[in-house]
């Protein structure tokens, strides 16, 4: 798809990429939102308008693109693979290049429809907006990225005079053309830094000083908005000698949400998994997966180990769920609700190591939760740690049909067996 | 980054943002290890100063609280570890301030969710100044038998079970704090235990890395083998791979990278820890396990075989004579907190207070067993509440009505009486409500409003002994006691106190018996014959009528009546009632913005 698009059109921004899966509390923003943000920072982006109704489409074509013969019409969903996706109404392709008078017709087939791509899963995602963009003619494509670097403990700018394909491909084909410019985390970007980047990009037609300014603006956006990755690929030159961010990936630091209110307000809950939205409300760390064993574990590390062992015994976890080291009874109840609402779940595995928490507290939490939630599937419980004997006794005396396990391995084995019944 | 020991048995820390529990856990650990000094030298609580009381073994100690990092570092120059319990919003700023202090060597950041660009600055600063950052998003770390950061290793029971009160031979490092607890347990089972364990935290860019600590462990002679628990995502484990390949590590390393299940999922998934995100083959758990194995680490085929591998490695070291089995010590018992001991039924302690009139422990407060809601629903009045709280029973409506009338009649008696006057003077001196109220109340006594109890006592005694009014009054006179409840400064026999009349009329209508009242009237008749101002005053009326209420209602035993009169319940009525008026006078003066009161000279007789 990338190759095809490359030849046909200059791609504009695709902020939604393959790295943007449904992830807990991980901000994804739509392509048009990313373009808008870059535009605010004075970075050249292809001209575009996001619309959500046919009337808006008509209006946009008339007022924003009066002289364009062709426009690019792009479905806005938070998943990659849009070009090759299919709508549930049968319409093929989430991205189209069409004559200006067909825009209305094509946009009408996208708006409000469900687009299924290889990344959305069979349930697809609803297209609330389409993004109409100008079609550019490009004369040169380069690669530009800013990321946080482990080695230099600061931002690192990566530039390559070739672009358009993935950085991995570029690194393989043109290792000598890639330059890396570390930026001092305390000083920020200097004119020399920016000049070195531009020299690495080696633009053919764009003005050098303008290009230096564009690099500095990109760095400014990266820092001020707490980005963890800003990748412009391609950073292109147009036939009108302009440097344009033709396609961009923007990742934001979730930890900075508290001071990036404006950015995080762009979150679109219509694109998120309802189970994860519910979990987030209960302050649970939950990620929906496709397996049959629901997991409830305290601690992210233990949760990972638990999933590994389930897999080792031939099962598949239905989720990642970390109730935290200090879960309240309320959270345990919420966790059970989310697990039991998932039809795919055939067995539940509770794995708790009472390090800071005490097992008896957890056990009574489980018993009370089970009273409130109708349990339709077998529950395997493994408790270890502080007050484990009291905890086990509470479970036993509750009269619940729980399967208790001796250790993690035993628990996983029992859960897999219970799920396959 | 330091190259060897970070902590010792004398290491002391400064604790930022006071949290009672983790500090107490650190001090309990200290006691368990037999440390002589507490591991927390000072607490920094922005904006607060003073001391915090905490237990060090059986004794309480006072740990100084400072309002700034600078002040704490100056006061405790030997404390070189900074434990930061600030929120994710402020953790970076306070950590940077701590790193800049020359006395601080190690900063542990507990908060999860510190912005990456901020962490980057901390790492850059620590690196160029040879300091160590542990975290963010970590529980911390522990050097067995020496020093523990915050909540590391959980409860004391867990620490005892994991034998963390004395050093073993294993250096352990992981990303996850929860998993460290699990691993401490495992390691204690199959080896001689942990020497030092560090959780570097789940962030993408931890302040110090797995390999930083492994290289450090390699330089610590007491550490004979290392255990590493990594997880998918990031490339941190590869710096360890490099170190192993370059031969920088010459002690056995048993390693496992969690997250092998991630392959099951087509999409990228981030597992709780910010850094635990699968991203390409290099960052997968399988990829890292293989790379570690290839570099010479001992890597099991699955997590469940991890324990066996650790045991095998340890046993081999023992066989080779590199580890000599250590002598076990019994750690002292941490004195249990009284509250938890009582809760678990292990000890009993005498209570220091007993209360029988009200109880606020249930869903709603109860007055003498009657819940608040029924008091409201049944339309009870103040008299009923008084009967519940003072007499611990529900009195018939005519009784509670009588109490209410007493209160209404005694609520105030103008500004000139001593109580109101005192209150007015105090209020005008600019004092607050409570001061003004009590300065008025303090005048209540034998000469002002405090005669109800005495009146009741003497009338009761005289009546019960069958004394005639003549015998009673003359007997009192002989003893030199004025008859309480008789006499008024203004009221006369031909100008009775209206209040007395109202009370007596009510009692005649509603009380089953008014024998004490009748007796008081007989006494009054006699005293009036002696002087016109010796009328039955309001104290005497209430006193005598209350005797009728107690005796006539049938709700009190003789003993109880004696006790009520003895304790002095009845003055309570006056105190309660007059408080209403005194509060009113206070408000009145404040509302009128009256200036300081000064008594005029002309009104004072100056004499020698």
PDB file of N, CA and C in Angstrom, chain B residues 308-390:
ATOM      1  N   UNK B 308      14.374 -23.785  39.466  1.00  0.00           N
ATOM      2  CA  UNK B 308      15.297 -24.930  39.429  1.00  0.00           C
ATOM      3  C   UNK B 308      16.685 -24.493  38.971  1.00  0.00           C
ATOM      4  N   UNK B 309      16.721 -23.597  37.996  1.00  0.00           N
ATOM      5  CA  UNK B 309      18.005 -23.111  37.474  1.00  0.00           C
ATOM      6  C   UNK B 309      18.780 -22.346  38.542  1.00  0.00           C
ATOM      7  N   UNK B 310      18.036 -21.542  39.304  1.00  0.00           N
ATOM      8  CA  UNK B 310      18.679 -20.762  40.365  1.00  0.00           C
ATOM      9  C   UNK B 310      19.273 -21.723  41.402  1.00  0.00           C
ATOM     10  N   UNK B 311      18.482 -22.730  41.739  1.00  0.00           N
ATOM     11  CA  UNK B 311      18.922 -23.718  42.735  1.00  0.00           C
ATOM     12  C   UNK B 311      20.177 -24.448  42.248  1.00  0.00           C
ATOM     13  N   UNK B 312      20.100 -24.876  41.000  1.00  0.00           N
ATOM     14  CA  UNK B 312      21.216 -25.623  40.415  1.00  0.00           C
ATOM     15  C   UNK B 312      22.500 -24.798  40.452  1.00  0.00           C
ATOM     16  N   UNK B 313      22.382 -23.532  40.049  1.00  0.00           N
ATOM     17  CA  UNK B 313      23.540 -22.638  40.011  1.00  0.00           C
ATOM     18  C   UNK B 313      24.110 -22.434  41.411  1.00  0.00           C
ATOM     19  N   UNK B 314      23.205 -22.249  42.357  1.00  0.00           N
ATOM     20  CA  UNK B 314      23.639 -22.026  43.737  1.00  0.00           C
ATOM     21  C   UNK B 314      24.333 -23.274  44.284  1.00  0.00           C
ATOM     22  N   UNK B 315      23.701 -24.440  44.063  1.00  0.00           N
ATOM     23  CA  UNK B 315      24.264 -25.688  44.575  1.00  0.00           C
ATOM     24  C   UNK B 315      25.665 -25.932  44.023  1.00  0.00           C
ATOM     25  N   UNK B 316      25.826 -25.569  42.745  1.00  0.00           N
ATOM     26  CA  UNK B 316      27.131 -25.758  42.120  1.00  0.00           C
ATOM     27  C   UNK B 316      28.180 -24.897  42.820  1.00  0.00           C
ATOM     28  N   UNK B 317      27.815 -23.666  43.138  1.00  0.00           N
ATOM     29  CA  UNK B 317      28.744 -22.761  43.820  1.00  0.00           C
ATOM     30  C   UNK B 317      29.107 -23.289  45.202  1.00  0.00           C
ATOM     31  N   UNK B 318      28.142 -23.906  45.853  1.00  0.00           N
ATOM     32  CA  UNK B 318      28.417 -24.488  47.166  1.00  0.00           C
ATOM     33  C   UNK B 318      29.381 -25.657  47.014  1.00  0.00           C
ATOM     34  N   UNK B 319      29.099 -26.476  46.007  1.00  0.00           N
ATOM     35  CA  UNK B 319      29.967 -27.634  45.733  1.00  0.00           C
ATOM     36  C   UNK B 319      31.403 -27.199  45.474  1.00  0.00           C
ATOM     37  N   UNK B 320      31.509 -26.114  44.687  1.00  0.00           N
ATOM     38  CA  UNK B 320      32.838 -25.613  44.338  1.00  0.00           C
ATOM     39  C   UNK B 320      33.504 -24.919  45.524  1.00  0.00           C
ATOM     40  N   UNK B 321      32.789 -24.801  46.593  1.00  0.00           N
ATOM     41  CA  UNK B 321      33.361 -24.155  47.776  1.00  0.00           C
ATOM     42  C   UNK B 321      33.355 -22.648  47.702  1.00  0.00           C
ATOM     43  N   UNK B 322      32.683 -22.113  46.698  1.00  0.00           N
ATOM     44  CA  UNK B 322      32.669 -20.648  46.579  1.00  0.00           C
ATOM     45  C   UNK B 322      31.680 -20.011  47.568  1.00  0.00           C
ATOM     46  N   UNK B 323      30.753 -20.811  48.008  1.00  0.00           N
ATOM     47  CA  UNK B 323      29.815 -20.306  49.019  1.00  0.00           C
ATOM     48  C   UNK B 323      29.888 -21.228  50.227  1.00  0.00           C
ATOM     49  N   UNK B 324      30.130 -20.639  51.378  1.00  0.00           N
ATOM     50  CA  UNK B 324      30.077 -21.459  52.587  1.00  0.00           C
ATOM     51  C   UNK B 324      28.729 -21.213  53.242  1.00  0.00           C
ATOM     52  N   UNK B 325      28.065 -22.316  53.584  1.00  0.00           N
ATOM     53  CA  UNK B 325      26.742 -22.158  54.178  1.00  0.00           C
ATOM     54  C   UNK B 325      26.818 -21.262  55.409  1.00  0.00           C
ATOM     55  N   UNK B 326      25.871 -20.353  55.538  1.00  0.00           N
ATOM     56  CA  UNK B 326      25.961 -19.438  56.680  1.00  0.00           C
ATOM     57  C   UNK B 326      25.106 -19.922  57.835  1.00  0.00           C
ATOM     58  N   UNK B 327      25.506 -19.447  59.010  1.00  0.00           N
ATOM     59  CA  UNK B 327      24.772 -19.834  60.204  1.00  0.00           C
ATOM     60  C   UNK B 327      23.511 -18.992  60.304  1.00  0.00           C
ATOM     61  N   UNK B 328      22.398 -19.677  60.494  1.00  0.00           N
ATOM     62  CA  UNK B 328      21.142 -18.929  60.569  1.00  0.00           C
ATOM     63  C   UNK B 328      21.032 -18.184  61.895  1.00  0.00           C
ATOM     64  N   UNK B 329      20.486 -17.005  61.850  1.00  0.00           N
ATOM     65  CA  UNK B 329      20.209 -16.262  63.078  1.00  0.00           C
ATOM     66  C   UNK B 329      18.709 -16.103  63.201  1.00  0.00           C
ATOM     67  N   UNK B 330      18.273 -16.001  64.431  1.00  0.00           N
ATOM     68  CA  UNK B 330      16.841 -15.761  64.632  1.00  0.00           C
ATOM     69  C   UNK B 330      16.619 -14.259  64.753  1.00  0.00           C
ATOM     70  N   UNK B 331      15.839 -13.689  63.883  1.00  0.00           N
ATOM     71  CA  UNK B 331      15.597 -12.253  64.018  1.00  0.00           C
ATOM     72  C   UNK B 331      14.705 -11.988  65.229  1.00  0.00           C
ATOM     73  N   UNK B 332      14.867 -10.829  65.837  1.00  0.00           N
ATOM     74  CA  UNK B 332      13.989 -10.528  66.975  1.00  0.00           C
ATOM     75  C   UNK B 332      12.549 -10.366  66.499  1.00  0.00           C
ATOM     76  N   UNK B 333      11.658 -10.573  67.434  1.00  0.00           N
ATOM     77  CA  UNK B 333      10.233 -10.390  67.118  1.00  0.00           C
ATOM     78  C   UNK B 333       9.912  -8.898  67.119  1.00  0.00           C
ATOM     79  N   UNK B 334       9.273  -8.442  66.060  1.00  0.00           N
ATOM     80  CA  UNK B 334       8.847  -7.029  66.048  1.00  0.00           C
ATOM     81  C   UNK B 334       7.638  -6.905  66.964  1.00  0.00           C
ATOM     82  N   UNK B 335       7.709  -6.004  67.923  1.00  0.00           N
ATOM     83  CA  UNK B 335       6.530  -5.841  68.780  1.00  0.00           C
ATOM     84  C   UNK B 335       5.320  -5.481  67.913  1.00  0.00           C
ATOM     85  N   UNK B 336       4.250  -6.171  68.175  1.00  0.00           N
ATOM     86  CA  UNK B 336       3.071  -5.937  67.351  1.00  0.00           C
ATOM     87  C   UNK B 336       2.388  -4.637  67.771  1.00  0.00           C
ATOM     88  N   UNK B 337       1.800  -3.956  66.799  1.00  0.00           N
ATOM     89  CA  UNK B 337       1.065  -2.740  67.134  1.00  0.00           C
ATOM     90  C   UNK B 337      -0.159  -3.100  67.958  1.00  0.00           C
ATOM     91  N   UNK B 338      -0.421  -2.291  68.953  1.00  0.00           N
ATOM     92  CA  UNK B 338      -1.514  -2.588  69.866  1.00  0.00           C
ATOM     93  C   UNK B 338      -2.830  -2.797  69.122  1.00  0.00           C
ATOM     94  N   UNK B 339      -3.081  -1.886  68.169  1.00  0.00           N
ATOM     95  CA  UNK B 339      -4.357  -1.958  67.462  1.00  0.00           C
ATOM     96  C   UNK B 339      -4.555  -3.291  66.742  1.00  0.00           C
ATOM     97  N   UNK B 340      -3.488  -3.719  66.019  1.00  0.00           N
ATOM     98  CA  UNK B 340      -3.650  -4.957  65.263  1.00  0.00           C
ATOM     99  C   UNK B 340      -3.685  -6.159  66.196  1.00  0.00           C
ATOM    100  N   UNK B 341      -2.940  -6.057  67.313  1.00  0.00           N
ATOM    101  CA  UNK B 341      -2.942  -7.169  68.268  1.00  0.00           C
ATOM    102  C   UNK B 341      -4.320  -7.341  68.898  1.00  0.00           C
ATOM    103  N   UNK B 342      -4.952  -6.210  69.204  1.00  0.00           N
ATOM    104  CA  UNK B 342      -6.296  -6.275  69.792  1.00  0.00           C
ATOM    105  C   UNK B 342      -7.263  -6.859  68.774  1.00  0.00           C
ATOM    106  N   UNK B 343      -7.116  -6.384  67.539  1.00  0.00           N
ATOM    107  CA  UNK B 343      -8.005  -6.831  66.465  1.00  0.00           C
ATOM    108  C   UNK B 343      -7.912  -8.341  66.284  1.00  0.00           C
ATOM    109  N   UNK B 344      -6.679  -8.857  66.343  1.00  0.00           N
ATOM    110  CA  UNK B 344      -6.519 -10.294  66.115  1.00  0.00           C
ATOM    111  C   UNK B 344      -6.784 -11.096  67.386  1.00  0.00           C
ATOM    112  N   UNK B 345      -7.134 -10.420  68.481  1.00  0.00           N
ATOM    113  CA  UNK B 345      -7.497 -11.118  69.710  1.00  0.00           C
ATOM    114  C   UNK B 345      -6.318 -11.639  70.496  1.00  0.00           C
ATOM    115  N   UNK B 346      -5.119 -11.128  70.181  1.00  0.00           N
ATOM    116  CA  UNK B 346      -3.941 -11.642  70.879  1.00  0.00           C
ATOM    117  C   UNK B 346      -3.767 -11.012  72.251  1.00  0.00           C
ATOM    118  N   UNK B 347      -4.132  -9.785  72.389  1.00  0.00           N
ATOM    119  CA  UNK B 347      -3.987  -9.130  73.677  1.00  0.00           C
ATOM    120  C   UNK B 347      -5.295  -8.449  74.037  1.00  0.00           C
ATOM    121  N   UNK B 348      -5.438  -8.130  75.322  1.00  0.00           N
ATOM    122  CA  UNK B 348      -6.566  -7.301  75.706  1.00  0.00           C
ATOM    123  C   UNK B 348      -6.010  -6.126  76.486  1.00  0.00           C
ATOM    124  N   UNK B 349      -6.642  -5.032  76.341  1.00  0.00           N
ATOM    125  CA  UNK B 349      -6.153  -3.846  77.031  1.00  0.00           C
ATOM    126  C   UNK B 349      -7.325  -3.200  77.732  1.00  0.00           C
ATOM    127  N   UNK B 350      -7.077  -2.676  78.950  1.00  0.00           N
ATOM    128  CA  UNK B 350      -8.190  -2.016  79.639  1.00  0.00           C
ATOM    129  C   UNK B 350      -8.541  -0.730  78.903  1.00  0.00           C
ATOM    130  N   UNK B 351      -9.810  -0.380  78.917  1.00  0.00           N
ATOM    131  CA  UNK B 351     -10.204   0.887  78.308  1.00  0.00           C
ATOM    132  C   UNK B 351      -9.960   1.987  79.317  1.00  0.00           C
ATOM    133  N   UNK B 352      -9.876   3.195  78.807  1.00  0.00           N
ATOM    134  CA  UNK B 352      -9.607   4.319  79.688  1.00  0.00           C
ATOM    135  C   UNK B 352     -10.833   5.193  79.883  1.00  0.00           C
ATOM    136  N   UNK B 353     -11.823   4.940  79.110  1.00  0.00           N
ATOM    137  CA  UNK B 353     -13.028   5.764  79.191  1.00  0.00           C
ATOM    138  C   UNK B 353     -14.219   4.834  79.096  1.00  0.00           C
ATOM    139  N   UNK B 354     -15.242   5.156  79.836  1.00  0.00           N
ATOM    140  CA  UNK B 354     -16.472   4.377  79.736  1.00  0.00           C
ATOM    141  C   UNK B 354     -17.605   5.344  79.438  1.00  0.00           C
ATOM    142  N   UNK B 355     -18.509   4.951  78.597  1.00  0.00           N
ATOM    143  CA  UNK B 355     -19.618   5.830  78.252  1.00  0.00           C
ATOM    144  C   UNK B 355     -20.893   5.010  78.158  1.00  0.00           C
ATOM    145  N   UNK B 356     -21.986   5.535  78.753  1.00  0.00           N
ATOM    146  CA  UNK B 356     -23.233   4.774  78.731  1.00  0.00           C
ATOM    147  C   UNK B 356     -24.372   5.546  78.069  1.00  0.00           C
ATOM    148  N   UNK B 357     -24.117   6.821  77.704  1.00  0.00           N
ATOM    149  CA  UNK B 357     -25.274   7.597  77.236  1.00  0.00           C
ATOM    150  C   UNK B 357     -25.391   7.671  75.726  1.00  0.00           C
ATOM    151  N   UNK B 358     -24.291   7.575  75.009  1.00  0.00           N
ATOM    152  CA  UNK B 358     -24.434   7.675  73.554  1.00  0.00           C
ATOM    153  C   UNK B 358     -23.363   6.837  72.878  1.00  0.00           C
ATOM    154  N   UNK B 359     -23.605   6.531  71.611  1.00  0.00           N
ATOM    155  CA  UNK B 359     -22.743   5.624  70.876  1.00  0.00           C
ATOM    156  C   UNK B 359     -22.741   6.060  69.411  1.00  0.00           C
ATOM    157  N   UNK B 360     -21.554   6.368  68.913  1.00  0.00           N
ATOM    158  CA  UNK B 360     -21.486   6.857  67.533  1.00  0.00           C
ATOM    159  C   UNK B 360     -20.854   5.843  66.592  1.00  0.00           C
ATOM    160  N   UNK B 361     -20.792   4.580  67.029  1.00  0.00           N
ATOM    161  CA  UNK B 361     -20.044   3.614  66.209  1.00  0.00           C
ATOM    162  C   UNK B 361     -20.854   3.022  65.071  1.00  0.00           C
ATOM    163  N   UNK B 362     -22.147   3.017  65.179  1.00  0.00           N
ATOM    164  CA  UNK B 362     -22.960   2.328  64.172  1.00  0.00           C
ATOM    165  C   UNK B 362     -23.281   3.203  62.976  1.00  0.00           C
ATOM    166  N   UNK B 363     -24.337   2.810  62.286  1.00  0.00           N
ATOM    167  CA  UNK B 363     -24.775   3.539  61.100  1.00  0.00           C
ATOM    168  C   UNK B 363     -25.103   4.992  61.448  1.00  0.00           C
ATOM    169  N   UNK B 364     -25.755   5.185  62.598  1.00  0.00           N
ATOM    170  CA  UNK B 364     -26.109   6.540  63.024  1.00  0.00           C
ATOM    171  C   UNK B 364     -25.923   6.606  64.541  1.00  0.00           C
ATOM    172  N   UNK B 365     -25.673   7.803  65.032  1.00  0.00           N
ATOM    173  CA  UNK B 365     -25.477   7.935  66.471  1.00  0.00           C
ATOM    174  C   UNK B 365     -26.747   7.580  67.236  1.00  0.00           C
ATOM    175  N   UNK B 366     -26.573   7.028  68.431  1.00  0.00           N
ATOM    176  CA  UNK B 366     -27.716   6.700  69.280  1.00  0.00           C
ATOM    177  C   UNK B 366     -27.599   7.468  70.576  1.00  0.00           C
ATOM    178  N   UNK B 367     -28.719   7.990  71.088  1.00  0.00           N
ATOM    179  CA  UNK B 367     -28.764   8.589  72.408  1.00  0.00           C
ATOM    180  C   UNK B 367     -29.455   7.578  73.307  1.00  0.00           C
ATOM    181  N   UNK B 368     -28.736   7.055  74.280  1.00  0.00           N
ATOM    182  CA  UNK B 368     -29.282   6.054  75.196  1.00  0.00           C
ATOM    183  C   UNK B 368     -30.010   4.957  74.432  1.00  0.00           C
ATOM    184  N   UNK B 369     -29.394   4.517  73.365  1.00  0.00           N
ATOM    185  CA  UNK B 369     -29.958   3.398  72.605  1.00  0.00           C
ATOM    186  C   UNK B 369     -31.008   3.806  71.583  1.00  0.00           C
ATOM    187  N   UNK B 370     -31.415   5.065  71.578  1.00  0.00           N
ATOM    188  CA  UNK B 370     -32.421   5.495  70.602  1.00  0.00           C
ATOM    189  C   UNK B 370     -31.702   6.128  69.413  1.00  0.00           C
ATOM    190  N   UNK B 371     -31.857   5.529  68.224  1.00  0.00           N
ATOM    191  CA  UNK B 371     -31.146   6.077  67.071  1.00  0.00           C
ATOM    192  C   UNK B 371     -31.679   7.459  66.668  1.00  0.00           C
ATOM    193  N   UNK B 372     -30.758   8.236  66.106  1.00  0.00           N
ATOM    194  CA  UNK B 372     -31.054   9.608  65.701  1.00  0.00           C
ATOM    195  C   UNK B 372     -32.309   9.687  64.835  1.00  0.00           C
ATOM    196  N   UNK B 373     -32.455   8.696  63.938  1.00  0.00           N
ATOM    197  CA  UNK B 373     -33.581   8.778  63.009  1.00  0.00           C
ATOM    198  C   UNK B 373     -34.916   8.664  63.759  1.00  0.00           C
ATOM    199  N   UNK B 374     -34.980   7.799  64.801  1.00  0.00           N
ATOM    200  CA  UNK B 374     -36.268   7.715  65.512  1.00  0.00           C
ATOM    201  C   UNK B 374     -36.543   8.972  66.314  1.00  0.00           C
ATOM    202  N   UNK B 375     -35.445   9.600  66.804  1.00  0.00           N
ATOM    203  CA  UNK B 375     -35.650  10.853  67.539  1.00  0.00           C
ATOM    204  C   UNK B 375     -36.327  11.877  66.632  1.00  0.00           C
ATOM    205  N   UNK B 376     -35.853  11.920  65.381  1.00  0.00           N
ATOM    206  CA  UNK B 376     -36.429  12.880  64.436  1.00  0.00           C
ATOM    207  C   UNK B 376     -37.831  12.420  64.010  1.00  0.00           C
ATOM    208  N   UNK B 377     -37.934  11.129  63.645  1.00  0.00           N
ATOM    209  CA  UNK B 377     -39.216  10.625  63.143  1.00  0.00           C
ATOM    210  C   UNK B 377     -40.333  10.729  64.180  1.00  0.00           C
ATOM    211  N   UNK B 378     -39.999  10.464  65.450  1.00  0.00           N
ATOM    212  CA  UNK B 378     -41.041  10.515  66.482  1.00  0.00           C
ATOM    213  C   UNK B 378     -41.340  11.935  66.956  1.00  0.00           C
ATOM    214  N   UNK B 379     -40.669  12.901  66.355  1.00  0.00           N
ATOM    215  CA  UNK B 379     -40.953  14.295  66.691  1.00  0.00           C
ATOM    216  C   UNK B 379     -40.523  14.667  68.096  1.00  0.00           C
ATOM    217  N   UNK B 380     -39.447  14.055  68.587  1.00  0.00           N
ATOM    218  CA  UNK B 380     -38.963  14.385  69.920  1.00  0.00           C
ATOM    219  C   UNK B 380     -38.495  15.833  69.986  1.00  0.00           C
ATOM    220  N   UNK B 381     -38.547  16.397  71.181  1.00  0.00           N
ATOM    221  CA  UNK B 381     -38.039  17.749  71.387  1.00  0.00           C
ATOM    222  C   UNK B 381     -36.772  17.731  72.206  1.00  0.00           C
ATOM    223  N   UNK B 382     -36.296  18.945  72.528  1.00  0.00           N
ATOM    224  CA  UNK B 382     -35.070  19.072  73.309  1.00  0.00           C
ATOM    225  C   UNK B 382     -35.230  18.387  74.669  1.00  0.00           C
ATOM    226  N   UNK B 383     -36.416  18.490  75.242  1.00  0.00           N
ATOM    227  CA  UNK B 383     -36.672  17.861  76.546  1.00  0.00           C
ATOM    228  C   UNK B 383     -36.475  16.362  76.482  1.00  0.00           C
ATOM    229  N   UNK B 384     -36.914  15.767  75.388  1.00  0.00           N
ATOM    230  CA  UNK B 384     -36.738  14.318  75.247  1.00  0.00           C
ATOM    231  C   UNK B 384     -35.267  13.952  75.124  1.00  0.00           C
ATOM    232  N   UNK B 385     -34.546  14.784  74.348  1.00  0.00           N
ATOM    233  CA  UNK B 385     -33.114  14.512  74.190  1.00  0.00           C
ATOM    234  C   UNK B 385     -32.421  14.631  75.544  1.00  0.00           C
ATOM    235  N   UNK B 386     -32.810  15.646  76.332  1.00  0.00           N
ATOM    236  CA  UNK B 386     -32.206  15.802  77.666  1.00  0.00           C
ATOM    237  C   UNK B 386     -32.536  14.585  78.526  1.00  0.00           C
ATOM    238  N   UNK B 387     -33.765  14.132  78.433  1.00  0.00           N
ATOM    239  CA  UNK B 387     -34.118  12.991  79.277  1.00  0.00           C
ATOM    240  C   UNK B 387     -33.323  11.750  78.864  1.00  0.00           C
ATOM    241  N   UNK B 388     -33.041  11.613  77.556  1.00  0.00           N
ATOM    242  CA  UNK B 388     -32.238  10.465  77.106  1.00  0.00           C
ATOM    243  C   UNK B 388     -30.790  10.593  77.562  1.00  0.00           C
ATOM    244  N   UNK B 389     -30.212  11.781  77.355  1.00  0.00           N
ATOM    245  CA  UNK B 389     -28.782  11.928  77.611  1.00  0.00           C
ATOM    246  C   UNK B 389     -28.465  12.155  79.086  1.00  0.00           C
ATOM    247  N   UNK B 390     -29.408  12.720  79.838  1.00  0.00           N
ATOM    248  CA  UNK B 390     -29.121  12.989  81.243  1.00  0.00           C
ATOM    249  C   UNK B 390     -29.660  11.874  82.134  1.00  0.00           C
TER     250      UNK B 390
END
